Coordinates of C-alpha atoms in Angstrom, one line a residue:
X10 CA -43.4 -25.7 66.2
X11 CA -39.6 -24.3 66.2
X12 CA -38.0 -27.0 65.6
X13 CA -40.5 -28.1 62.7
X14 CA -39.8 -24.8 61.2
X15 CA -36.1 -24.9 61.2
X16 CA -36.1 -28.7 59.7
X17 CA -37.9 -27.5 56.3
X18 CA -35.8 -24.5 56.4
X19 CA -32.4 -26.4 56.2
X20 CA -33.5 -29.1 53.7
X21 CA -34.3 -26.5 51.4
X22 CA -31.2 -24.4 51.7
X23 CA -28.7 -26.7 52.4
X24 CA -28.0 -24.5 55.3
X25 CA -26.4 -26.1 58.5
X26 CA -26.0 -23.4 61.1
X27 CA -29.2 -22.8 63.9
X28 CA -28.1 -18.5 62.8
X29 CA -28.8 -18.9 59.2
X30 CA -31.8 -20.8 60.0
X31 CA -32.9 -18.2 62.4
X32 CA -32.2 -15.1 59.5
X33 CA -34.0 -17.1 57.2
X34 CA -36.9 -16.9 59.4
X35 CA -36.4 -13.2 60.0
X36 CA -36.8 -12.6 56.1
X37 CA -39.7 -14.8 56.0
X38 CA -41.6 -12.9 58.7
X39 CA -40.5 -9.5 56.9
X40 CA -41.4 -10.9 53.6
X41 CA -45.0 -11.7 54.6
X42 CA -46.0 -8.8 56.5
X43 CA -44.5 -6.4 54.0
X44 CA -45.0 -7.9 50.7
X45 CA -43.4 -7.1 48.2
X46 CA -41.4 -4.3 50.2
X47 CA -40.6 -6.7 52.2
X48 CA -38.9 -8.8 49.4
X49 CA -37.0 -6.0 48.9
X50 CA -35.7 -5.2 52.3
X51 CA -35.3 -8.9 53.2
X52 CA -32.8 -8.7 50.0
X53 CA -31.3 -5.6 51.1
X54 CA -30.9 -7.2 54.9
X55 CA -29.1 -10.3 52.9
X56 CA -26.5 -7.5 51.0
X57 CA -25.6 -5.7 54.4
X58 CA -25.1 -8.9 56.3
X59 CA -22.6 -10.3 54.0
X60 CA -24.5 -12.4 51.9
X61 CA -23.2 -11.1 48.4
X62 CA -23.8 -14.1 46.4
X63 CA -22.5 -13.5 42.9
X64 CA -22.8 -9.8 42.7
X65 CA -19.3 -8.9 43.2
X66 CA -18.3 -10.7 40.1
X67 CA -21.2 -10.0 38.1
X68 CA -20.9 -6.2 38.8
X69 CA -16.8 -6.6 37.9
X70 CA -17.2 -8.3 34.8
X71 CA -19.3 -5.1 33.2
X72 CA -17.1 -2.6 34.7
X73 CA -14.4 -4.8 33.2
X74 CA -15.8 -4.9 30.0
X75 CA -16.9 -0.8 29.7
X76 CA -13.3 -0.4 30.7
X77 CA -11.8 -1.7 27.9
X78 CA -14.8 -1.3 25.7
X79 CA -14.2 2.6 26.2
X80 CA -10.5 2.2 25.3
X81 CA -11.0 -0.2 22.1
X82 CA -14.3 -0.6 20.8
X83 CA -12.9 -3.7 18.9
X84 CA -13.4 -5.4 22.5
X85 CA -16.7 -6.5 22.6
X86 CA -17.2 -7.6 18.8
X87 CA -18.7 -10.7 17.9
X88 CA -15.8 -12.1 16.8
X89 CA -13.5 -10.9 20.1
X90 CA -16.1 -12.6 22.3
X91 CA -16.1 -16.0 20.6
X92 CA -12.0 -16.2 20.6
X93 CA -12.6 -14.8 24.5
X94 CA -15.7 -17.9 25.2
X95 CA -13.1 -20.3 23.9
X96 CA -10.2 -19.7 25.2
X97 CA -11.7 -19.7 28.8
X98 CA -13.3 -22.6 28.5
X99 CA -10.2 -25.4 28.9
X100 CA -9.1 -23.5 31.9
X101 CA -12.1 -22.9 33.2
X102 CA -13.2 -26.6 33.7
X103 CA -10.3 -27.2 35.7
X104 CA -11.7 -24.6 37.8
X105 CA -15.1 -25.9 38.1
X106 CA -13.0 -29.0 40.0
X107 CA -11.2 -26.3 42.2
X108 CA -14.4 -24.9 42.9
X109 CA -15.2 -28.2 44.6
X110 CA -12.7 -28.6 46.4
X111 CA -12.6 -25.2 48.1
X112 CA -16.2 -26.0 49.0
X113 CA -14.9 -28.3 51.4
X114 CA -12.0 -25.6 52.5
X115 CA -9.3 -28.1 51.2
X116 CA -6.5 -27.2 48.0
X117 CA -5.3 -28.9 45.2
X118 CA -2.1 -27.0 44.1
X119 CA -2.0 -29.8 41.7
X120 CA -4.5 -29.1 39.0
X121 CA -2.4 -27.9 36.0
X122 CA 0.2 -30.8 36.6
X123 CA -2.3 -33.4 36.4
X124 CA -3.8 -31.3 33.2
X125 CA -0.2 -31.6 31.5
X126 CA 0.2 -35.4 32.4
X127 CA -3.0 -36.9 31.7
X128 CA -3.1 -34.9 28.2
X129 CA 0.3 -36.4 27.9
X130 CA -0.9 -39.8 28.4
X131 CA -3.8 -39.1 25.7
X132 CA -0.8 -37.9 23.4
X133 CA 1.0 -40.6 23.5
X134 CA -1.6 -43.2 23.5
X135 CA -3.2 -41.7 20.1
X136 CA 0.3 -40.8 17.8
X137 CA 2.9 -43.0 19.1
X138 CA 0.8 -46.4 20.0
X139 CA -2.2 -45.7 17.4
X140 CA -5.2 -45.6 20.1
X141 CA -8.4 -44.7 19.3
X142 CA -9.0 -41.0 20.5
X143 CA -12.5 -42.2 22.4
X144 CA -9.8 -44.9 24.5
X145 CA -6.9 -42.6 24.6
X146 CA -9.2 -40.1 26.2
X147 CA -11.1 -42.6 29.0
X148 CA -7.6 -43.5 29.5
X149 CA -6.9 -40.2 30.5
X150 CA -9.8 -39.3 32.5
X151 CA -9.2 -42.4 34.6
X152 CA -6.1 -41.5 35.4
X153 CA -7.4 -38.2 36.3
X154 CA -9.9 -40.0 38.7
X155 CA -7.4 -42.5 40.2
X156 CA -5.3 -39.6 40.9
X157 CA -8.0 -38.0 42.7
X158 CA -8.7 -41.1 44.7
X159 CA -5.2 -41.4 46.1
X160 CA -5.5 -37.9 47.2
X161 CA -8.2 -38.6 49.3
X162 CA -6.7 -41.8 50.5
X163 CA -3.8 -39.5 51.4
X164 CA -6.5 -36.8 53.2
X165 CA -8.7 -39.5 55.0
X166 CA -6.4 -42.4 55.9
X167 CA -3.3 -40.9 56.4
X168 CA -4.2 -37.4 57.1
X169 CA -1.5 -35.6 55.4
X170 CA -3.3 -32.0 54.9
X171 CA -4.6 -31.2 51.1
X172 CA -1.7 -28.2 50.5
X173 CA 1.1 -30.5 51.3
X174 CA -0.3 -33.7 48.8
X175 CA -1.1 -31.2 46.3
X176 CA 1.9 -29.7 46.5
X177 CA 3.8 -32.9 46.0
X178 CA 1.5 -33.9 43.1
X179 CA 2.4 -30.6 41.9
X180 CA 5.8 -31.3 41.5
X181 CA 5.8 -35.2 40.5
X182 CA 3.0 -35.0 37.9
X183 CA 5.3 -32.3 36.0
X184 CA 8.2 -35.4 36.3
X185 CA 5.4 -37.5 35.3
X186 CA 4.9 -35.6 32.0
X187 CA 8.6 -34.9 31.2
X188 CA 8.9 -39.3 31.6
X189 CA 5.5 -39.4 29.2
X190 CA 6.6 -37.4 26.6
X191 CA 10.3 -38.6 26.5
X192 CA 13.4 -37.3 24.4
X193 CA 10.8 -35.1 22.1
X194 CA 9.2 -33.3 24.3
X195 CA 6.6 -32.5 22.1
X196 CA 3.4 -34.7 20.6
X197 CA 1.3 -33.0 18.5
X198 CA -2.1 -34.3 17.3
X199 CA -2.6 -35.4 13.4
X200 CA -4.6 -33.6 11.6
X201 CA -8.7 -34.8 11.5
X202 CA -7.9 -36.1 15.3
X203 CA -11.8 -35.4 16.3
X204 CA -10.6 -33.8 19.8
X205 CA -8.7 -31.3 17.8
X206 CA -11.3 -30.7 15.6
X207 CA -14.1 -30.5 18.7
X208 CA -11.9 -27.6 20.6
X209 CA -11.4 -25.2 17.3
X210 CA -13.4 -25.9 14.7
X211 CA -17.1 -27.0 15.8
X212 CA -19.2 -24.6 16.4
X213 CA -23.1 -24.6 17.5
X214 CA -25.5 -23.4 14.4
X215 CA -27.8 -20.9 15.4
X216 CA -30.9 -23.5 15.9
X217 CA -28.5 -25.9 18.6
X218 CA -27.7 -22.7 19.8
X219 CA -31.6 -21.6 20.2
X220 CA -32.4 -24.9 21.3
X221 CA -29.8 -25.2 23.9
X222 CA -30.9 -21.8 25.6
X223 CA -34.5 -23.3 25.8
X224 CA -33.4 -26.1 27.3
X225 CA -31.7 -23.7 29.8
X226 CA -34.8 -22.2 30.4
X227 CA -36.6 -24.9 30.7
X228 CA -34.1 -26.5 33.6
X229 CA -34.5 -22.9 35.8
X230 CA -38.1 -23.1 35.0
X231 CA -38.4 -26.8 35.9
X232 CA -35.9 -26.0 39.4
X233 CA -38.1 -22.9 40.3
X234 CA -41.1 -24.1 40.2
X235 CA -39.9 -27.2 42.5
X236 CA -38.7 -24.9 45.0
X237 CA -42.5 -23.5 44.9
X238 CA -43.9 -26.6 45.7
X239 CA -41.5 -27.7 48.3
X240 CA -41.6 -24.4 50.3
X241 CA -45.3 -24.2 50.2
X242 CA -45.4 -27.4 51.4
X243 CA -42.5 -26.7 54.2
X244 CA -45.0 -23.7 55.3
X245 CA -42.6 -21.3 54.0
X246 CA -42.9 -18.4 51.3
X247 CA -42.5 -19.2 47.7
X248 CA -40.7 -17.2 45.4
X249 CA -43.0 -15.4 43.5
X250 CA -44.2 -17.2 40.0
X251 CA -44.6 -13.8 38.5
X252 CA -40.9 -12.9 39.4
X253 CA -40.1 -16.5 38.3
X254 CA -41.8 -16.0 34.9
X255 CA -40.2 -12.6 34.2
X256 CA -36.8 -13.7 35.0
X257 CA -37.3 -16.9 32.6
X258 CA -38.2 -14.6 29.6
X259 CA -35.1 -12.3 30.5
X260 CA -32.8 -15.1 30.9
X261 CA -34.1 -16.3 27.6
X262 CA -34.0 -13.3 25.8
X263 CA -30.6 -12.3 26.8
X264 CA -29.0 -15.9 26.1
X265 CA -30.6 -15.7 22.9
X266 CA -29.5 -12.6 22.4
X267 CA -25.6 -14.0 23.1
X268 CA -26.0 -16.7 20.7
X269 CA -27.6 -14.2 18.0
X270 CA -24.5 -11.6 18.5
X271 CA -21.5 -14.7 18.4
X272 CA -22.5 -15.3 14.8
X273 CA -22.6 -12.0 13.6
X274 CA -20.4 -10.4 11.2
X275 CA -17.6 -12.8 10.5
X276 CA -17.9 -14.6 14.1
X277 CA -18.8 -18.5 14.2
X278 CA -20.5 -18.8 16.9
X279 CA -20.8 -20.8 20.2
X280 CA -18.1 -23.2 20.2
X281 CA -18.9 -26.9 21.4
X282 CA -16.2 -26.2 23.5
X283 CA -17.4 -23.4 25.6
X284 CA -20.9 -25.7 25.2
X285 CA -19.4 -28.2 27.0
X286 CA -18.4 -26.0 29.8
X287 CA -21.7 -23.9 30.3
X288 CA -23.4 -27.7 30.3
X289 CA -21.0 -28.9 32.8
X290 CA -21.2 -25.9 35.0
X291 CA -25.1 -25.9 34.9
X292 CA -25.0 -29.4 36.0
X293 CA -22.9 -29.2 39.0
X294 CA -24.8 -26.1 39.7
X295 CA -27.7 -28.6 39.8
X296 CA -26.0 -31.2 41.8
X297 CA -24.6 -28.7 44.6
X298 CA -28.3 -27.3 45.0
X299 CA -30.8 -30.1 44.5
X300 CA -29.1 -33.1 45.6
X301 CA -28.1 -34.5 49.0
X302 CA -24.6 -35.2 48.4
X303 CA -24.2 -31.2 47.3
X304 CA -26.1 -30.2 50.3
X305 CA -23.5 -32.9 52.2
X306 CA -20.3 -30.8 50.8
X307 CA -21.5 -27.6 51.6
X308 CA -22.1 -28.7 55.1
X309 CA -18.8 -30.6 55.0
X310 CA -17.6 -27.5 54.3
X311 CA -19.1 -25.3 56.9
X312 CA -18.8 -27.1 59.9
X313 CA -17.2 -31.1 59.5
X314 CA -17.5 -32.0 63.2
X315 CA -21.5 -31.4 62.7
X316 CA -21.5 -32.8 59.5
X317 CA -20.0 -36.3 60.9
X318 CA -22.2 -36.1 64.3
X319 CA -25.2 -35.5 61.8
X320 CA -24.5 -38.6 60.4
X321 CA -23.2 -37.5 57.0
X322 CA -20.6 -40.1 55.2
X323 CA -17.8 -37.7 55.5
X324 CA -15.0 -39.8 54.1
X325 CA -16.8 -40.8 50.8
X326 CA -17.8 -36.5 50.1
X327 CA -14.0 -36.3 50.0
X328 CA -13.6 -39.4 48.1
X329 CA -15.8 -37.8 45.5
X330 CA -15.0 -34.5 45.7
X331 CA -10.9 -35.0 45.2
X332 CA -12.2 -37.7 42.7
X333 CA -14.2 -35.0 40.4
X334 CA -11.3 -32.4 41.0
X335 CA -8.4 -34.7 39.3
X336 CA -11.4 -35.8 36.7
X337 CA -12.4 -32.0 35.9
X338 CA -8.2 -31.4 35.8
X339 CA -8.0 -34.2 33.1
X340 CA -10.6 -33.2 30.9
X341 CA -8.9 -29.7 30.9
X342 CA -5.9 -30.8 30.0
X343 CA -7.4 -32.7 27.1
X344 CA -9.5 -30.0 25.8
X345 CA -6.8 -27.6 26.3
X346 CA -4.3 -30.0 24.2
X347 CA -7.1 -30.1 21.6
X348 CA -7.4 -26.5 21.2
X349 CA -3.0 -26.1 21.2
X350 CA -3.1 -29.6 18.9
X351 CA -0.3 -30.3 20.6
X352 CA 1.3 -31.7 24.2
X353 CA 4.2 -30.2 25.4
X354 CA 7.2 -29.8 28.4
X355 CA 4.9 -26.9 29.1
X356 CA 1.4 -28.1 29.3
X357 CA 0.1 -27.3 32.3
X358 CA 3.1 -26.2 34.0
X359 CA 3.1 -22.4 33.1
X360 CA -0.3 -20.2 34.7
X361 CA -2.9 -23.2 34.2
X362 CA -2.9 -24.1 37.7
X363 CA -2.9 -20.5 39.3
X364 CA -5.2 -19.4 36.8
X365 CA -7.6 -21.8 37.3
X366 CA -7.5 -21.3 41.4
X367 CA -7.7 -17.8 40.9
X368 CA -11.3 -18.3 38.6
X369 CA -12.7 -19.9 41.4
X370 CA -11.5 -17.8 44.1
X371 CA -12.6 -14.6 41.6
X372 CA -15.9 -16.0 41.0
X373 CA -17.2 -16.1 44.6
X374 CA -16.1 -19.4 46.0
X375 CA -14.9 -18.7 49.3
X376 CA -11.6 -20.1 50.9
X377 CA -13.0 -20.9 54.1
X378 CA -15.6 -23.6 52.9
X379 CA -19.3 -24.0 52.8
X380 CA -19.8 -21.2 50.5
X381 CA -19.8 -20.9 46.6
X382 CA -21.2 -21.7 43.5
X383 CA -20.2 -24.1 40.1
X384 CA -20.9 -20.9 38.6
X385 CA -17.9 -19.5 40.2
X386 CA -15.8 -21.4 37.7
X387 CA -17.6 -19.8 34.4
X388 CA -17.7 -15.9 35.7
X389 CA -14.1 -16.1 37.1
X390 CA -12.7 -17.4 34.6
X391 CA -14.5 -15.3 32.1
X392 CA -13.2 -11.9 34.3
X393 CA -9.8 -13.3 33.7
X394 CA -9.7 -14.1 30.4
X395 CA -11.8 -10.5 29.5
X396 CA -8.5 -8.9 31.5
X397 CA -6.5 -10.8 29.3
X398 CA -8.0 -9.9 25.7
X399 CA -8.4 -6.4 27.2
X400 CA -5.0 -6.0 27.9
X401 CA -3.2 -7.8 24.7
X402 CA -5.9 -5.6 22.7
X403 CA -4.4 -2.3 24.1
X404 CA -1.0 -3.6 23.6
X405 CA -0.3 -3.7 27.6
X406 CA 2.7 -5.5 28.3
X407 CA 2.2 -9.1 29.6
X408 CA 3.8 -8.4 33.1
X409 CA 1.1 -5.5 34.0
X410 CA -1.7 -8.7 33.2
X411 CA -0.2 -10.7 35.7
X412 CA -0.2 -7.8 38.4
X413 CA -3.4 -6.4 37.5
X414 CA -4.6 -9.9 37.8
X415 CA -2.8 -10.9 41.3
X416 CA -5.2 -7.5 42.5
X417 CA -8.2 -8.6 41.3
X418 CA -7.4 -12.0 43.1
X419 CA -6.3 -9.8 46.5
X420 CA -9.6 -7.7 46.2
X421 CA -11.8 -10.6 45.8
X422 CA -10.3 -12.5 49.0
X423 CA -10.8 -9.4 51.0
X424 CA -14.4 -9.4 49.8
X425 CA -15.0 -13.0 51.0
X426 CA -13.1 -12.1 54.5
X427 CA -15.3 -8.6 55.0
X428 CA -18.7 -10.1 54.2
X429 CA -17.9 -13.6 56.1
X430 CA -17.3 -11.3 59.3
X431 CA -20.6 -9.4 58.3
X432 CA -22.1 -12.8 58.4
X433 CA -21.3 -13.8 61.4
X434 CA -22.1 -10.4 63.5
X435 CA -25.1 -10.3 62.0
X436 CA -26.0 -13.9 62.8
X437 CA -26.0 -15.4 59.3
X438 CA -23.6 -17.8 59.7

């Protein structure tokens, strides 16, 4: 009977350790015996046990916004928020790939250089060789994918640690960027180039924004109803339908008002660039939480040897993750090139690399593997961009921004370490 209870729980949550399954069963019993009060106590137990989820980064984002608003109310103006979201998107896409490799307990230090090199490939094809933008973008994305597949080969076949080959890539692709750009050193995308227009000048209409919100709410309701059905079939306590509906209503109202707020005054609303970033985050979150591939990524990151013995194709997981990471780096580099309208020798080689990694970690992705969510890229990037925008607004020097960012990153890693020990001591993995 115990084995029958454990299997559905592991299948539904993606957990792979017996201690986590046992903790889930204890929470189920508490909810069944005490109802709503038990639900609250189970949630409190999870927090005490180190299962913090996205709570720290959400609280941190609220605190940061409150502090800067009190210093300068213009920080939360619609125009300021539009700018913040637009500038967060390109590096946020790169951070999304970093989240994936961190879930495996690996690292990619070369994403910034890959972003710069692949954007140079695109710019040279468009400007110097007159190729269509679509063809150049596909070539750049294909180059990113090949780089990721090469990394997977080095890791899985030769056995080179990810830190080593990505550090080598960090240096090599900086050189490849300089070689590709040639003696001029800077290539400007022409006026009318649709990538440039997409990244800078295209914004959703009010109707489009509200339709996107409605689709997001429908996806949330669909996944929650699917979870309720699966948990009932497994004999587990499902989420409360009333709570799910309330959350959906709150989500619809909050996101709808956010879209409205971004369009008032002289603001331009939700940009295509930021909308693409959010869509990518939602899709990757669904893949990680609702597919066999996603559960296998978590399992490999949690315990590679146990995953291998369970029959998971560990090599394929590494190939897919490294391939996606470098492809996201290439896509982020293309979006950044469109936003800045140029590709230069400094593209991807300044703080792009470290910002993407910091965003993934600050967003709550564990450096130890097996824990995290795609939303870490979104929330972590918003935290970093909020810090940058706020400090610039109150005229603080750039060196202070780096020190504050470093402090926030250290705090995020410390919280992760403490919560990991708490989970271990409480039997939650």
